[in-house]
């Protein structure tokens, strides 16, 4: 961690672990601990989000099912 301080000025950055087997998975690091001979990363789940919301979100006047209009 001390070596990285020259490149990464603080520890308040988002880091993800990407793993590929049959599919690609990304796991954000929720927390970490540093031992004498290991760095332990505690991973969490990641939820996807639409990257083009202005193109894929239904207009506010459309039926959403919960309103009972359908």
Tab-separated table of N, CA and C in Angstrom:
chain	number	residue	atom	x	y	z
A	1	UNK	N	0.817	-1.187	0.000
A	1	UNK	CA	0.000	0.000	0.000
A	1	UNK	C	0.870	1.264	0.000
A	2	UNK	N	1.982	1.204	0.688
A	2	UNK	CA	2.876	2.359	0.711
A	2	UNK	C	3.459	2.621	-0.672
A	3	UNK	N	3.763	1.552	-1.412
A	3	UNK	CA	4.304	1.722	-2.762
A	3	UNK	C	3.288	2.367	-3.692
A	4	UNK	N	2.008	2.056	-3.498
A	4	UNK	CA	0.963	2.593	-4.370
A	4	UNK	C	0.668	4.054	-4.085
A	5	UNK	N	1.072	4.566	-2.943
A	5	UNK	CA	0.735	5.944	-2.578
A	5	UNK	C	1.313	6.973	-3.548
A	6	UNK	N	2.364	6.629	-4.263
A	6	UNK	CA	2.912	7.552	-5.256
A	6	UNK	C	1.999	7.679	-6.472
A	7	UNK	N	1.242	6.618	-6.759
A	7	UNK	CA	0.349	6.608	-7.921
A	7	UNK	C	-1.085	6.917	-7.516
A	8	UNK	N	-1.515	6.358	-6.403
A	8	UNK	CA	-2.876	6.539	-5.898
A	8	UNK	C	-2.778	7.390	-4.634
A	9	UNK	N	-3.189	8.650	-4.692
A	9	UNK	CA	-2.962	9.558	-3.574
A	9	UNK	C	-3.724	9.227	-2.291
A	10	UNK	N	-4.865	8.552	-2.387
A	10	UNK	CA	-5.596	8.167	-1.177
A	10	UNK	C	-6.301	6.843	-1.415
A	11	UNK	N	-6.879	6.297	-0.372
A	11	UNK	CA	-7.522	4.985	-0.503
A	11	UNK	C	-9.026	5.093	-0.734
A	12	UNK	N	-9.496	6.255	-1.158
A	12	UNK	CA	-10.925	6.468	-1.393
A	12	UNK	C	-11.244	6.352	-2.887
A	13	UNK	N	-10.891	5.220	-3.497
A	13	UNK	CA	-11.188	4.987	-4.905
A	13	UNK	C	-11.973	3.688	-5.034
A	14	UNK	N	-12.761	3.588	-6.091
A	14	UNK	CA	-13.518	2.367	-6.340
A	14	UNK	C	-12.640	1.381	-7.098
A	15	UNK	N	-12.583	0.157	-6.601
A	15	UNK	CA	-11.794	-0.895	-7.232
A	15	UNK	C	-12.692	-2.103	-7.418
A	16	UNK	N	-12.605	-2.740	-8.577
A	16	UNK	CA	-13.383	-3.939	-8.857
A	16	UNK	C	-12.459	-5.066	-9.271
A	17	UNK	N	-12.868	-6.282	-8.936
A	17	UNK	CA	-12.160	-7.478	-9.364
A	17	UNK	C	-12.971	-8.095	-10.489
A	18	UNK	N	-12.341	-8.335	-11.627
A	18	UNK	CA	-13.029	-8.949	-12.759
A	18	UNK	C	-12.535	-10.376	-12.908
A	19	UNK	N	-13.493	-11.301	-13.047
A	19	UNK	CA	-13.178	-12.723	-13.146
A	19	UNK	C	-13.871	-13.282	-14.375
A	20	UNK	N	-13.169	-14.065	-15.163
A	20	UNK	CA	-13.759	-14.644	-16.362
A	20	UNK	C	-13.582	-16.152	-16.349
A	21	UNK	N	-14.710	-16.855	-16.420
A	21	UNK	CA	-14.713	-18.313	-16.614
A	21	UNK	C	-15.567	-18.533	-17.859
A	22	UNK	N	-16.814	-18.945	-17.691
A	22	UNK	CA	-17.712	-19.034	-18.842
A	22	UNK	C	-18.390	-17.692	-19.105
A	23	UNK	N	-18.483	-16.866	-18.076
A	23	UNK	CA	-19.003	-15.506	-18.217
A	23	UNK	C	-18.064	-14.559	-17.477
A	24	UNK	N	-18.196	-13.288	-17.773
A	24	UNK	CA	-17.378	-12.287	-17.092
A	24	UNK	C	-18.173	-11.751	-15.911
A	25	UNK	N	-17.560	-11.717	-14.750
A	25	UNK	CA	-18.189	-11.196	-13.541
A	25	UNK	C	-17.315	-10.100	-12.960
A	26	UNK	N	-17.963	-9.079	-12.417
A	26	UNK	CA	-17.243	-7.993	-11.765
A	26	UNK	C	-17.726	-7.879	-10.328
A	27	UNK	N	-16.792	-7.755	-9.411
A	27	UNK	CA	-17.105	-7.671	-7.993
A	27	UNK	C	-16.409	-6.457	-7.386
A	28	UNK	N	-17.179	-5.493	-6.888
A	28	UNK	CA	-16.559	-4.369	-6.187
A	28	UNK	C	-15.959	-4.842	-4.860
A	29	UNK	N	-14.916	-4.191	-4.433
A	29	UNK	CA	-14.302	-4.508	-3.149
A	29	UNK	C	-15.042	-3.725	-2.070
A	30	UNK	N	-15.656	-4.446	-1.135
A	30	UNK	CA	-16.411	-3.817	-0.059
A	30	UNK	C	-15.480	-3.334	1.050
A	31	UNK	N	-14.484	-4.147	1.373
A	31	UNK	CA	-13.505	-3.774	2.393
A	31	UNK	C	-12.264	-4.629	2.208
A	32	UNK	N	-11.227	-4.261	2.879
A	32	UNK	CA	-9.985	-5.029	2.801
A	32	UNK	C	-9.308	-5.022	4.161
A	33	UNK	N	-8.455	-5.983	4.354
A	33	UNK	CA	-7.624	-6.006	5.556
A	33	UNK	C	-6.213	-6.402	5.142
A	34	UNK	N	-5.250	-5.851	5.843
A	34	UNK	CA	-3.850	-6.097	5.521
A	34	UNK	C	-3.222	-6.860	6.678
A	35	UNK	N	-2.733	-8.049	6.364
A	35	UNK	CA	-2.032	-8.851	7.356
A	35	UNK	C	-0.536	-8.763	7.133
A	36	UNK	N	0.203	-9.560	7.881
A	36	UNK	CA	1.662	-9.537	7.733
A	36	UNK	C	2.114	-10.094	6.392
A	37	UNK	N	1.381	-11.093	5.881
A	37	UNK	CA	1.816	-11.731	4.636
A	37	UNK	C	0.718	-11.814	3.583
A	38	UNK	N	-0.390	-11.081	3.778
A	38	UNK	CA	-1.481	-11.156	2.797
A	38	UNK	C	-2.364	-9.913	2.870
A	39	UNK	N	-2.958	-9.597	1.740
A	39	UNK	CA	-4.015	-8.588	1.671
A	39	UNK	C	-5.296	-9.349	1.389
A	40	UNK	N	-6.291	-9.207	2.256
A	40	UNK	CA	-7.554	-9.931	2.106
A	40	UNK	C	-8.607	-8.961	1.586
A	41	UNK	N	-9.192	-9.301	0.440
A	41	UNK	CA	-10.228	-8.476	-0.175
A	41	UNK	C	-11.587	-9.106	0.082
A	42	UNK	N	-12.525	-8.330	0.600
A	42	UNK	CA	-13.895	-8.780	0.810
A	42	UNK	C	-14.733	-8.201	-0.327
A	43	UNK	N	-15.239	-9.087	-1.187
A	43	UNK	CA	-15.968	-8.658	-2.375
A	43	UNK	C	-17.456	-8.588	-2.094
A	44	UNK	N	-18.156	-7.779	-2.875
A	44	UNK	CA	-19.602	-7.664	-2.774
A	44	UNK	C	-20.189	-7.807	-4.173
A	45	UNK	N	-21.495	-7.787	-4.276
A	45	UNK	CA	-22.138	-7.941	-5.581
A	45	UNK	C	-22.276	-6.583	-6.261
A	46	UNK	N	-22.433	-6.633	-7.551
A	46	UNK	CA	-22.603	-5.421	-8.346
A	46	UNK	C	-23.926	-5.522	-9.079
A	47	UNK	N	-24.680	-4.444	-9.068
A	47	UNK	CA	-25.951	-4.406	-9.784
A	47	UNK	C	-25.766	-3.592	-11.059
A	48	UNK	N	-26.300	-4.099	-12.145
A	48	UNK	CA	-26.148	-3.408	-13.419
A	48	UNK	C	-27.084	-2.211	-13.496
A	49	UNK	N	-26.765	-1.303	-14.365
A	49	UNK	CA	-27.560	-0.108	-14.566
A	49	UNK	C	-27.521	0.223	-16.054
A	50	UNK	N	-28.574	0.795	-16.547
A	50	UNK	CA	-28.657	1.169	-17.952
A	50	UNK	C	-27.672	2.306	-18.237
A	51	UNK	N	-26.893	2.167	-19.294
A	51	UNK	CA	-25.920	3.192	-19.654
A	51	UNK	C	-26.494	4.273	-20.564
A	52	UNK	N	-27.719	4.070	-21.065
A	52	UNK	CA	-28.365	5.061	-21.935
A	52	UNK	C	-29.805	5.251	-21.472
A	53	UNK	N	-29.974	5.735	-20.248
A	53	UNK	CA	-31.311	5.868	-19.658
A	53	UNK	C	-32.237	6.741	-20.492
A	54	UNK	N	-31.689	7.761	-21.120
A	54	UNK	CA	-32.547	8.649	-21.912
A	54	UNK	C	-33.155	7.932	-23.113
A	55	UNK	N	-32.600	6.790	-23.503
A	55	UNK	CA	-33.114	6.028	-24.636
A	55	UNK	C	-34.000	4.857	-24.224
A	56	UNK	N	-33.893	4.383	-22.986
A	56	UNK	CA	-34.591	3.146	-22.645
A	56	UNK	C	-35.627	3.277	-21.536
A	57	UNK	N	-35.747	4.399	-20.872
A	57	UNK	CA	-36.743	4.555	-19.808
A	57	UNK	C	-38.084	4.919	-20.431
A	58	UNK	N	-39.132	4.262	-19.935
A	58	UNK	CA	-40.476	4.550	-20.428
A	58	UNK	C	-40.889	5.958	-20.030
A	59	UNK	N	-41.640	6.633	-20.880
A	59	UNK	CA	-42.131	7.968	-20.521
A	59	UNK	C	-42.997	7.906	-19.268
A	60	UNK	N	-43.054	9.003	-18.517
A	60	UNK	CA	-43.795	9.019	-17.254
A	60	UNK	C	-45.292	8.807	-17.453
A	61	UNK	N	-45.819	9.068	-18.653
A	61	UNK	CA	-47.251	8.888	-18.893
A	61	UNK	C	-47.579	7.488	-19.403
A	62	UNK	N	-46.606	6.591	-19.470
A	62	UNK	CA	-46.876	5.224	-19.921
A	62	UNK	C	-47.317	4.367	-18.745
A	63	UNK	N	-47.921	3.238	-19.049
A	63	UNK	CA	-48.428	2.343	-18.017
A	63	UNK	C	-47.279	1.534	-17.424
A	64	UNK	N	-47.186	1.528	-16.093
A	64	UNK	CA	-46.132	0.755	-15.449
A	64	UNK	C	-46.654	-0.515	-14.790
A	65	UNK	N	-47.918	-0.795	-14.884
A	65	UNK	CA	-48.479	-2.007	-14.295
A	65	UNK	C	-48.896	-1.802	-12.854
A	66	UNK	N	-48.112	-1.101	-12.066
A	66	UNK	CA	-48.436	-0.877	-10.658
A	66	UNK	C	-49.579	0.123	-10.495
A	67	UNK	N	-49.785	0.977	-11.481
A	67	UNK	CA	-50.832	1.991	-11.371
A	67	UNK	C	-52.220	1.437	-11.651
A	68	UNK	N	-52.294	0.225	-12.198
A	68	UNK	CA	-53.587	-0.377	-12.496
A	68	UNK	C	-54.178	0.068	-13.813
A	69	UNK	N	-53.426	0.782	-14.639
A	69	UNK	CA	-53.969	1.266	-15.900
A	69	UNK	C	-53.966	0.187	-16.977
A	70	UNK	N	-53.262	-0.900	-16.779
A	70	UNK	CA	-53.170	-1.949	-17.796
A	70	UNK	C	-54.182	-3.047	-17.538
